């Protein structure tokens, strides 16, 4: 496969981990990213400093590749359609990306394909909130460009209209839920589909980011099967090639509602690098290369802890408590190659392994606050 030139749109930590998996497949890799200091900068054969949202830049980059993939969905999809028409293999397919990168189209897709999801309304501007106050409380989401909690705001009543977004948004009815779960599903060019086991996300109460992730999710076998069936249905209906991360809510009455999907490797699958027979990154490459999908079975329970920049610190990163953390057996560090830290920036993650769920949770609670990234 050395003659296959794989292009990746986006050079962040997801691209970095894709490149690490790609070494085993002997791929020639090219990366496009607007940050000249991107984490992928020195790990690929060719790094192109440019904007993956710019039509001409993506078009020129893609013409140099045999196969093009993404590590972020906010890319110029018009250029991807043209590249696909010109014979470049683009996975995920541009049509899949177009639906997913617009949260309004995503919600309409769910409705059209009988995917259980929270009720929603589409708004053109925040002035429309007044005529939709019967729908509150709700979450307002930017249709395009949101990530990691950015582009999402809770609107409890019209008193919150001052913090509402202007422009095209989705108003999604607030739902009561017991747990947030996720399923990473893969589909290859031959239509083979495999899902990783369900994981449970525990959110940080202040920053709207995943505080830690527990694998496997602590839900019934019936709910696990329901979640995997829903994720498989969405993956197939979207005609995905590659990975699809399907984030879901478990409600108190035992329903599962799809929150959002992402057409790429995802934070909720990072633990698979150590905890599963095949990592999500290897699985993505297998899928887009048309290879048989790998075994998704876990070796043991795992917890993933995001390593975030400490509040009050910005500048060149300094890692405090590293030796203490790595003395613990079954604890593995993955840094993302980011030179500079800032408050709550994702700088890496820890994967914690243990024979039982109780042990892995206890170990994670013990070590998760020991590693601090300051400047």
mmCIF file of C-alpha atoms in Angstrom:
data_model
loop_
_atom_site.group_PDB
_atom_site.id
_atom_site.type_symbol
_atom_site.label_atom_id
_atom_site.label_comp_id
_atom_site.label_asym_id
_atom_site.label_seq_id
_atom_site.Cartn_x
_atom_site.Cartn_y
_atom_site.Cartn_z
ATOM 1 C CA UNK A 1 0.000 0.000 0.000
ATOM 2 C CA UNK A 2 3.032 2.272 -0.107
ATOM 3 C CA UNK A 3 1.908 3.526 -3.496
ATOM 4 C CA UNK A 4 -1.385 4.724 -1.979
ATOM 5 C CA UNK A 5 -1.236 8.425 -1.191
ATOM 6 C CA UNK A 6 -3.610 9.045 1.684
ATOM 7 C CA UNK A 7 -4.608 12.649 2.292
ATOM 8 C CA UNK A 8 -6.076 13.775 5.605
ATOM 9 C CA UNK A 9 -8.005 17.025 5.957
ATOM 10 C CA UNK A 10 -7.097 18.242 9.416
ATOM 11 C CA UNK A 11 -3.854 17.882 11.320
ATOM 12 C CA UNK A 12 -5.010 17.796 14.944
ATOM 13 C CA UNK A 13 -4.792 15.006 17.495
ATOM 14 C CA UNK A 14 -7.207 12.754 15.595
ATOM 15 C CA UNK A 15 -5.061 13.024 12.487
ATOM 16 C CA UNK A 16 -1.976 12.386 14.583
ATOM 17 C CA UNK A 17 -3.396 9.126 15.913
ATOM 18 C CA UNK A 18 -4.547 8.137 12.416
ATOM 19 C CA UNK A 19 -0.982 8.622 11.216
ATOM 20 C CA UNK A 20 0.328 6.443 14.034
ATOM 21 C CA UNK A 21 -2.023 3.640 12.957
ATOM 22 C CA UNK A 22 -1.155 4.286 9.309
ATOM 23 C CA UNK A 23 2.485 3.375 9.893
ATOM 24 C CA UNK A 24 1.414 -0.259 10.159
ATOM 25 C CA UNK A 25 -0.226 -0.037 6.735
ATOM 26 C CA UNK A 26 2.848 1.475 5.073
ATOM 27 C CA UNK A 27 0.874 4.419 3.690
ATOM 28 C CA UNK A 28 2.275 7.576 2.129
ATOM 29 C CA UNK A 29 0.489 10.353 4.012
ATOM 30 C CA UNK A 30 -0.291 13.986 3.271
ATOM 31 C CA UNK A 31 -1.977 16.347 5.751
ATOM 32 C CA UNK A 32 -3.671 19.727 5.250
ATOM 33 C CA UNK A 33 -4.146 22.040 8.233
ATOM 34 C CA UNK A 34 -4.343 25.824 8.828
ATOM 35 C CA UNK A 35 -2.052 25.607 11.873
ATOM 36 C CA UNK A 36 1.584 25.509 10.861
ATOM 37 C CA UNK A 37 2.347 23.924 14.262
ATOM 38 C CA UNK A 38 -0.378 21.265 13.981
ATOM 39 C CA UNK A 39 0.198 17.985 15.868
ATOM 40 C CA UNK A 40 0.567 16.130 12.536
ATOM 41 C CA UNK A 41 3.256 18.512 11.246
ATOM 42 C CA UNK A 42 6.252 16.199 11.571
ATOM 43 C CA UNK A 43 4.583 12.795 11.393
ATOM 44 C CA UNK A 44 3.432 12.759 7.768
ATOM 45 C CA UNK A 45 5.411 12.588 4.539
ATOM 46 C CA UNK A 46 3.962 15.888 3.300
ATOM 47 C CA UNK A 47 2.395 18.661 5.359
ATOM 48 C CA UNK A 48 0.454 21.406 3.577
ATOM 49 C CA UNK A 49 -0.188 24.595 5.508
ATOM 50 C CA UNK A 50 -3.616 25.713 4.304
ATOM 51 C CA UNK A 51 -7.294 26.102 5.072
ATOM 52 C CA UNK A 52 -9.400 22.936 4.745
ATOM 53 C CA UNK A 53 -12.502 25.166 4.504
ATOM 54 C CA UNK A 54 -11.216 26.845 1.322
ATOM 55 C CA UNK A 55 -12.508 25.372 -1.951
ATOM 56 C CA UNK A 56 -9.404 25.883 -4.088
ATOM 57 C CA UNK A 57 -7.036 24.734 -1.337
ATOM 58 C CA UNK A 58 -8.933 21.481 -0.742
ATOM 59 C CA UNK A 59 -9.279 20.880 -4.479
ATOM 60 C CA UNK A 60 -5.546 21.303 -5.117
ATOM 61 C CA UNK A 61 -4.650 19.152 -2.108
ATOM 62 C CA UNK A 62 -7.075 16.390 -3.035
ATOM 63 C CA UNK A 63 -5.769 16.138 -6.581
ATOM 64 C CA UNK A 64 -2.439 15.004 -5.126
ATOM 65 C CA UNK A 65 -4.069 12.080 -3.305
ATOM 66 C CA UNK A 66 -5.390 8.660 -4.277
ATOM 67 C CA UNK A 67 -7.597 8.508 -1.199
ATOM 68 C CA UNK A 68 -8.875 11.405 0.890
ATOM 69 C CA UNK A 69 -10.299 11.288 4.418
ATOM 70 C CA UNK A 70 -11.043 13.719 7.257
ATOM 71 C CA UNK A 71 -10.302 14.119 10.943
ATOM 72 C CA UNK A 72 -12.734 17.030 11.238
ATOM 73 C CA UNK A 73 -16.079 17.441 9.485
ATOM 74 C CA UNK A 74 -15.912 21.215 9.032
ATOM 75 C CA UNK A 75 -14.297 21.032 5.596
ATOM 76 C CA UNK A 76 -15.197 22.379 2.145
ATOM 77 C CA UNK A 77 -17.639 19.751 0.951
ATOM 78 C CA UNK A 78 -18.100 21.314 -2.520
ATOM 79 C CA UNK A 79 -14.464 20.609 -3.287
ATOM 80 C CA UNK A 80 -14.930 17.032 -2.062
ATOM 81 C CA UNK A 81 -17.849 16.497 -4.456
ATOM 82 C CA UNK A 82 -15.686 17.719 -7.353
ATOM 83 C CA UNK A 83 -12.782 15.488 -6.338
ATOM 84 C CA UNK A 84 -15.110 12.501 -6.079
ATOM 85 C CA UNK A 85 -16.441 13.224 -9.575
ATOM 86 C CA UNK A 86 -12.857 13.401 -10.839
ATOM 87 C CA UNK A 87 -12.129 9.897 -9.581
ATOM 88 C CA UNK A 88 -10.460 10.578 -6.228
ATOM 89 C CA UNK A 89 -11.717 8.200 -3.536
ATOM 90 C CA UNK A 90 -13.225 10.365 -0.806
ATOM 91 C CA UNK A 91 -14.261 8.602 2.426
ATOM 92 C CA UNK A 92 -16.460 9.389 4.218
ATOM 93 C CA UNK A 93 -18.441 10.233 1.098
ATOM 94 C CA UNK A 94 -19.091 13.953 0.535
ATOM 95 C CA UNK A 95 -22.860 13.402 0.702
ATOM 96 C CA UNK A 96 -22.502 11.839 4.168
ATOM 97 C CA UNK A 97 -20.296 14.704 5.380
ATOM 98 C CA UNK A 98 -22.703 17.329 3.980
ATOM 99 C CA UNK A 99 -25.602 15.891 5.984
ATOM 100 C CA UNK A 100 -23.616 15.566 9.181
ATOM 101 C CA UNK A 101 -21.803 18.921 9.178
ATOM 102 C CA UNK A 102 -25.163 20.751 9.242
ATOM 103 C CA UNK A 103 -27.012 19.929 12.473
ATOM 104 C CA UNK A 104 -30.295 20.950 10.853
ATOM 105 C CA UNK A 105 -29.851 18.464 7.999
ATOM 106 C CA UNK A 106 -28.692 15.909 10.562
ATOM 107 C CA UNK A 107 -31.900 16.257 12.584
ATOM 108 C CA UNK A 108 -34.056 16.128 9.438
ATOM 109 C CA UNK A 109 -32.193 12.975 8.397
ATOM 110 C CA UNK A 110 -32.980 11.378 11.763
ATOM 111 C CA UNK A 111 -36.672 12.193 11.316
ATOM 112 C CA UNK A 112 -36.772 10.849 7.744
ATOM 113 C CA UNK A 113 -35.079 7.565 8.709
ATOM 114 C CA UNK A 114 -36.996 6.875 11.950
ATOM 115 C CA UNK A 115 -33.950 7.468 14.140
ATOM 116 C CA UNK A 116 -35.126 8.240 17.697
ATOM 117 C CA UNK A 117 -34.036 11.750 18.661
ATOM 118 C CA UNK A 118 -35.236 14.742 20.682
ATOM 119 C CA UNK A 119 -37.938 16.950 19.105
ATOM 120 C CA UNK A 120 -36.512 19.973 17.273
ATOM 121 C CA UNK A 121 -37.330 23.124 15.356
ATOM 122 C CA UNK A 122 -35.209 25.018 12.826
ATOM 123 C CA UNK A 123 -34.686 28.748 13.380
ATOM 124 C CA UNK A 124 -33.301 31.416 11.066
ATOM 125 C CA UNK A 125 -32.524 33.932 13.810
ATOM 126 C CA UNK A 126 -32.822 34.398 17.551
ATOM 127 C CA UNK A 127 -35.822 36.683 17.082
ATOM 128 C CA UNK A 128 -37.796 33.506 16.303
ATOM 129 C CA UNK A 129 -37.306 32.306 19.887
ATOM 130 C CA UNK A 130 -40.216 34.476 20.996
ATOM 131 C CA UNK A 131 -42.643 32.620 18.730
ATOM 132 C CA UNK A 132 -41.197 29.302 19.933
ATOM 133 C CA UNK A 133 -41.304 29.918 23.675
ATOM 134 C CA UNK A 134 -43.757 27.024 23.997
ATOM 135 C CA UNK A 135 -40.805 24.768 23.066
ATOM 136 C CA UNK A 136 -38.614 25.940 25.950
ATOM 137 C CA UNK A 137 -36.573 24.834 27.833
ATOM 138 C CA UNK A 138 -34.354 23.746 24.958
ATOM 139 C CA UNK A 139 -30.816 23.765 23.632
ATOM 140 C CA UNK A 140 -30.008 26.077 20.745
ATOM 141 C CA UNK A 141 -27.265 24.760 18.469
ATOM 142 C CA UNK A 142 -25.476 26.429 15.595
ATOM 143 C CA UNK A 143 -26.198 24.431 12.476
ATOM 144 C CA UNK A 144 -22.559 24.562 11.400
ATOM 145 C CA UNK A 145 -19.159 24.843 13.049
ATOM 146 C CA UNK A 146 -19.839 23.771 16.634
ATOM 147 C CA UNK A 147 -17.494 21.446 18.530
ATOM 148 C CA UNK A 148 -16.755 20.297 22.102
ATOM 149 C CA UNK A 149 -19.678 22.239 23.553
ATOM 150 C CA UNK A 150 -18.962 25.362 21.503
ATOM 151 C CA UNK A 151 -21.973 26.479 19.491
ATOM 152 C CA UNK A 152 -24.471 25.130 22.045
ATOM 153 C CA UNK A 153 -26.420 27.205 24.565
ATOM 154 C CA UNK A 154 -29.255 26.363 26.928
ATOM 155 C CA UNK A 155 -32.329 28.561 26.578
ATOM 156 C CA UNK A 156 -34.567 27.994 29.589
ATOM 157 C CA UNK A 157 -36.884 30.927 28.973
ATOM 158 C CA UNK A 158 -37.046 34.169 27.003
ATOM 159 C CA UNK A 159 -34.941 35.725 29.761
ATOM 160 C CA UNK A 160 -31.992 33.874 28.131
ATOM 161 C CA UNK A 161 -32.499 35.430 24.709
ATOM 162 C CA UNK A 162 -29.490 37.693 25.221
ATOM 163 C CA UNK A 163 -27.118 34.722 25.050
ATOM 164 C CA UNK A 164 -28.868 33.115 22.068
ATOM 165 C CA UNK A 165 -27.136 32.669 18.708
ATOM 166 C CA UNK A 166 -27.986 34.647 15.607
ATOM 167 C CA UNK A 167 -28.324 32.960 12.240
ATOM 168 C CA UNK A 168 -29.397 29.446 11.294
ATOM 169 C CA UNK A 169 -29.749 27.221 14.365
ATOM 170 C CA UNK A 170 -31.492 24.135 15.671
ATOM 171 C CA UNK A 171 -33.730 24.441 18.724
ATOM 172 C CA UNK A 172 -33.703 21.023 20.385
ATOM 173 C CA UNK A 173 -36.136 20.191 23.146
ATOM 174 C CA UNK A 174 -34.453 19.560 26.492
ATOM 175 C CA UNK A 175 -34.822 15.893 27.394
ATOM 176 C CA UNK A 176 -34.405 14.260 30.762
ATOM 177 C CA UNK A 177 -31.789 11.519 30.654
ATOM 178 C CA UNK A 178 -29.940 9.202 33.015
ATOM 179 C CA UNK A 179 -26.786 8.589 30.993
ATOM 180 C CA UNK A 180 -24.889 9.725 27.921
ATOM 181 C CA UNK A 181 -23.528 6.856 25.870
ATOM 182 C CA UNK A 182 -21.679 6.457 22.601
ATOM 183 C CA UNK A 183 -21.130 3.796 19.969
ATOM 184 C CA UNK A 184 -18.320 3.919 17.407
ATOM 185 C CA UNK A 185 -19.477 2.117 14.291
ATOM 186 C CA UNK A 186 -17.367 1.269 11.225
ATOM 187 C CA UNK A 187 -18.473 0.476 7.678
ATOM 188 C CA UNK A 188 -16.047 -0.420 4.913
ATOM 189 C CA UNK A 189 -16.261 0.032 1.147
ATOM 190 C CA UNK A 190 -17.853 -3.423 0.813
ATOM 191 C CA UNK A 191 -20.681 -2.582 3.217
ATOM 192 C CA UNK A 192 -19.359 -4.633 6.144
ATOM 193 C CA UNK A 193 -20.379 -3.046 9.460
ATOM 194 C CA UNK A 194 -18.930 -3.555 12.936
ATOM 195 C CA UNK A 195 -19.608 -1.645 16.146
ATOM 196 C CA UNK A 196 -17.408 -1.203 19.185
ATOM 197 C CA UNK A 197 -19.034 -1.933 22.555
ATOM 198 C CA UNK A 198 -21.129 0.841 24.101
ATOM 199 C CA UNK A 199 -19.270 3.343 26.284
ATOM 200 C CA UNK A 200 -20.559 5.769 28.881
ATOM 201 C CA UNK A 201 -19.570 9.423 28.948
ATOM 202 C CA UNK A 202 -19.399 11.330 32.211
ATOM 203 C CA UNK A 203 -19.471 15.063 31.539
ATOM 204 C CA UNK A 204 -17.539 17.766 33.386
ATOM 205 C CA UNK A 205 -20.212 19.821 35.181
ATOM 206 C CA UNK A 206 -18.711 23.205 34.239
ATOM 207 C CA UNK A 207 -17.009 22.907 30.865
ATOM 208 C CA UNK A 208 -19.440 20.775 28.811
ATOM 209 C CA UNK A 209 -16.588 18.421 27.946
ATOM 210 C CA UNK A 210 -16.238 14.721 28.657
ATOM 211 C CA UNK A 211 -14.623 14.427 32.111
ATOM 212 C CA UNK A 212 -14.014 10.733 31.728
ATOM 213 C CA UNK A 213 -15.322 7.830 29.713
ATOM 214 C CA UNK A 214 -16.144 4.358 31.032
ATOM 215 C CA UNK A 215 -15.992 1.219 28.910
ATOM 216 C CA UNK A 216 -18.174 -0.757 28.999
ATOM 217 C CA UNK A 217 -21.219 1.411 29.709
ATOM 218 C CA UNK A 218 -23.051 0.475 32.885
ATOM 219 C CA UNK A 219 -26.400 -0.230 31.233
ATOM 220 C CA UNK A 220 -28.438 -3.393 30.717
ATOM 221 C CA UNK A 221 -27.659 -5.869 27.951
ATOM 222 C CA UNK A 222 -30.981 -4.945 26.298
ATOM 223 C CA UNK A 223 -30.012 -1.252 26.160
ATOM 224 C CA UNK A 224 -26.562 -2.145 24.843
ATOM 225 C CA UNK A 225 -28.155 -4.100 21.976
ATOM 226 C CA UNK A 226 -30.595 -1.264 21.270
ATOM 227 C CA UNK A 227 -27.760 1.274 21.118
ATOM 228 C CA UNK A 228 -25.691 -0.852 18.736
ATOM 229 C CA UNK A 229 -28.720 -1.514 16.511
ATOM 230 C CA UNK A 230 -29.482 2.211 16.322
ATOM 231 C CA UNK A 231 -25.853 3.093 15.559
ATOM 232 C CA UNK A 232 -25.699 0.424 12.853
ATOM 233 C CA UNK A 233 -28.931 1.703 11.295
ATOM 234 C CA UNK A 234 -27.678 5.309 11.213
ATOM 235 C CA UNK A 235 -24.312 4.250 9.778
ATOM 236 C CA UNK A 236 -25.926 2.261 6.982
ATOM 237 C CA UNK A 237 -28.612 4.861 6.221
ATOM 238 C CA UNK A 238 -25.945 7.557 5.868
ATOM 239 C CA UNK A 239 -24.017 5.317 3.443
ATOM 240 C CA UNK A 240 -20.965 5.869 5.608
ATOM 241 C CA UNK A 241 -17.534 4.583 4.693
ATOM 242 C CA UNK A 242 -15.193 4.955 7.645
ATOM 243 C CA UNK A 243 -16.151 5.583 11.260
ATOM 244 C CA UNK A 244 -19.321 7.066 12.655
ATOM 245 C CA UNK A 245 -19.472 8.104 16.306
ATOM 246 C CA UNK A 246 -23.101 8.022 17.477
ATOM 247 C CA UNK A 247 -23.715 9.903 20.731
ATOM 248 C CA UNK A 248 -26.941 8.987 22.533
ATOM 249 C CA UNK A 249 -29.004 9.633 25.653
ATOM 250 C CA UNK A 250 -30.562 6.941 27.851
ATOM 251 C CA UNK A 251 -33.818 8.265 29.308
ATOM 252 C CA UNK A 252 -35.309 7.271 32.700
ATOM 253 C CA UNK A 253 -38.042 5.247 30.946
ATOM 254 C CA UNK A 254 -35.518 3.160 29.000
ATOM 255 C CA UNK A 255 -35.540 4.940 25.647
ATOM 256 C CA UNK A 256 -32.421 5.688 23.643
ATOM 257 C CA UNK A 257 -32.308 8.990 21.757
ATOM 258 C CA UNK A 258 -29.569 9.945 19.317
ATOM 259 C CA UNK A 259 -27.985 13.275 20.202
ATOM 260 C CA UNK A 260 -25.424 13.860 17.443
ATOM 261 C CA UNK A 261 -23.124 11.938 15.119
ATOM 262 C CA UNK A 262 -19.554 12.571 13.939
ATOM 263 C CA UNK A 263 -18.079 11.033 10.744
ATOM 264 C CA UNK A 264 -14.581 10.377 12.048
ATOM 265 C CA UNK A 265 -12.560 9.005 14.952
ATOM 266 C CA UNK A 266 -13.960 10.380 18.186
ATOM 267 C CA UNK A 267 -12.959 11.107 21.757
ATOM 268 C CA UNK A 268 -15.285 8.354 22.934
ATOM 269 C CA UNK A 269 -13.141 5.796 21.103
ATOM 270 C CA UNK A 270 -9.636 6.779 22.189
ATOM 271 C CA UNK A 271 -9.470 4.032 24.830
ATOM 272 C CA UNK A 272 -9.602 1.403 22.060
ATOM 273 C CA UNK A 273 -5.884 1.971 21.389
ATOM 274 C CA UNK A 274 -5.105 0.047 24.573
ATOM 275 C CA UNK A 275 -8.355 -1.614 25.616
ATOM 276 C CA UNK A 276 -9.598 -3.308 22.423
ATOM 277 C CA UNK A 277 -8.264 -5.819 19.920
ATOM 278 C CA UNK A 278 -8.477 -3.162 17.159
ATOM 279 C CA UNK A 279 -8.249 0.583 17.746
ATOM 280 C CA UNK A 280 -10.771 2.963 16.222
ATOM 281 C CA UNK A 281 -7.941 4.506 14.187
ATOM 282 C CA UNK A 282 -6.882 1.208 12.650
ATOM 283 C CA UNK A 283 -10.555 0.420 12.030
ATOM 284 C CA UNK A 284 -11.062 3.685 10.158
ATOM 285 C CA UNK A 285 -8.103 2.910 7.897
ATOM 286 C CA UNK A 286 -9.307 -0.645 7.318
ATOM 287 C CA UNK A 287 -12.736 0.719 6.344
ATOM 288 C CA UNK A 288 -11.569 3.349 3.847
ATOM 289 C CA UNK A 289 -8.945 1.037 2.334
ATOM 290 C CA UNK A 290 -11.578 -1.630 1.695
ATOM 291 C CA UNK A 291 -9.977 -4.144 4.061
ATOM 292 C CA UNK A 292 -11.845 -6.540 6.385
ATOM 293 C CA UNK A 293 -12.841 -4.813 9.604
ATOM 294 C CA UNK A 294 -10.950 -5.776 12.747
ATOM 295 C CA UNK A 295 -12.105 -7.425 15.950
ATOM 296 C CA UNK A 296 -13.720 -4.871 18.265
ATOM 297 C CA UNK A 297 -13.754 -6.979 21.450
ATOM 298 C CA UNK A 298 -12.319 -5.365 24.608
ATOM 299 C CA UNK A 299 -9.447 -6.884 26.566
ATOM 300 C CA UNK A 300 -10.718 -5.488 29.875
ATOM 301 C CA UNK A 301 -12.661 -2.550 31.343
ATOM 302 C CA UNK A 302 -11.180 0.894 30.696
ATOM 303 C CA UNK A 303 -11.539 4.515 31.687
ATOM 304 C CA UNK A 304 -10.422 7.362 29.466
ATOM 305 C CA UNK A 305 -9.508 10.624 31.194
ATOM 306 C CA UNK A 306 -9.045 13.786 29.157
ATOM 307 C CA UNK A 307 -5.864 15.683 30.041
ATOM 308 C CA UNK A 308 -6.821 19.363 29.908
ATOM 309 C CA UNK A 309 -4.846 22.549 30.372
ATOM 310 C CA UNK A 310 -5.175 23.912 33.896
ATOM 311 C CA UNK A 311 -7.263 27.014 34.546
ATOM 312 C CA UNK A 312 -5.159 30.161 34.800
ATOM 313 C CA UNK A 313 -2.278 28.893 32.650
ATOM 314 C CA UNK A 314 -1.466 29.817 29.044
ATOM 315 C CA UNK A 315 1.866 29.288 27.313
ATOM 316 C CA UNK A 316 4.387 26.541 26.676
ATOM 317 C CA UNK A 317 3.125 23.387 28.353
ATOM 318 C CA UNK A 318 4.749 22.013 31.528
ATOM 319 C CA UNK A 319 3.639 18.559 32.746
ATOM 320 C CA UNK A 320 3.323 18.321 36.528
ATOM 321 C CA UNK A 321 2.900 14.930 38.207
ATOM 322 C CA UNK A 322 3.863 12.874 35.137
ATOM 323 C CA UNK A 323 6.194 10.490 36.983
ATOM 324 C CA UNK A 324 3.642 9.823 39.718
ATOM 325 C CA UNK A 325 0.894 8.981 37.225
ATOM 326 C CA UNK A 326 3.028 6.675 35.090
ATOM 327 C CA UNK A 327 4.174 4.686 38.126
ATOM 328 C CA UNK A 328 0.667 3.219 38.304
ATOM 329 C CA UNK A 329 0.306 -0.115 36.475
ATOM 330 C CA UNK A 330 -2.310 -0.114 33.743
ATOM 331 C CA UNK A 331 -2.096 3.645 33.132
ATOM 332 C CA UNK A 332 -1.088 4.859 29.672
ATOM 333 C CA UNK A 333 -0.415 8.421 28.532
ATOM 334 C CA UNK A 334 -1.177 9.777 25.065
ATOM 335 C CA UNK A 335 -0.057 13.357 24.391
ATOM 336 C CA UNK A 336 -1.250 15.200 21.306
ATOM 337 C CA UNK A 337 1.900 17.070 20.307
ATOM 338 C CA UNK A 338 0.538 20.497 21.289
ATOM 339 C CA UNK A 339 3.326 22.788 22.381
ATOM 340 C CA UNK A 340 1.151 25.451 23.996
ATOM 341 C CA UNK A 341 -1.492 25.048 26.668
ATOM 342 C CA UNK A 342 -4.463 27.204 27.623
ATOM 343 C CA UNK A 343 -7.320 26.675 30.094
ATOM 344 C CA UNK A 344 -9.236 23.454 29.351
ATOM 345 C CA UNK A 345 -7.470 22.815 26.038
ATOM 346 C CA UNK A 346 -7.306 19.093 25.230
ATOM 347 C CA UNK A 347 -3.611 18.265 25.511
ATOM 348 C CA UNK A 348 -3.861 14.478 25.676
ATOM 349 C CA UNK A 349 -5.584 11.632 27.454
ATOM 350 C CA UNK A 350 -4.922 8.852 29.924
ATOM 351 C CA UNK A 351 -6.166 5.314 29.364
ATOM 352 C CA UNK A 352 -6.660 3.380 32.591
ATOM 353 C CA UNK A 353 -7.084 -0.417 32.529
ATOM 354 C CA UNK A 354 -8.071 -2.887 35.250
ATOM 355 C CA UNK A 355 -9.660 -6.347 35.500
ATOM 356 C CA UNK A 356 -13.052 -5.093 36.756
ATOM 357 C CA UNK A 357 -15.230 -2.015 36.353
ATOM 358 C CA UNK A 358 -15.013 -1.252 40.083
ATOM 359 C CA UNK A 359 -11.211 -1.398 40.029
ATOM 360 C CA UNK A 360 -10.819 0.715 36.912
ATOM 361 C CA UNK A 361 -13.141 3.437 38.253
ATOM 362 C CA UNK A 362 -11.295 3.520 41.568
ATOM 363 C CA UNK A 363 -7.915 3.710 39.848
ATOM 364 C CA UNK A 364 -9.101 6.483 37.528
ATOM 365 C CA UNK A 365 -10.495 8.502 40.449
ATOM 366 C CA UNK A 366 -7.152 8.134 42.212
ATOM 367 C CA UNK A 367 -4.951 9.341 39.355
ATOM 368 C CA UNK A 368 -7.113 11.685 37.254
ATOM 369 C CA UNK A 369 -6.240 14.847 39.192
ATOM 370 C CA UNK A 370 -2.558 14.097 39.662
ATOM 371 C CA UNK A 371 -1.402 15.121 36.195
ATOM 372 C CA UNK A 372 -1.660 18.879 35.704
ATOM 373 C CA UNK A 373 -0.646 20.860 32.641
ATOM 374 C CA UNK A 374 0.595 24.321 33.532
ATOM 375 C CA UNK A 375 2.845 26.846 31.804
#
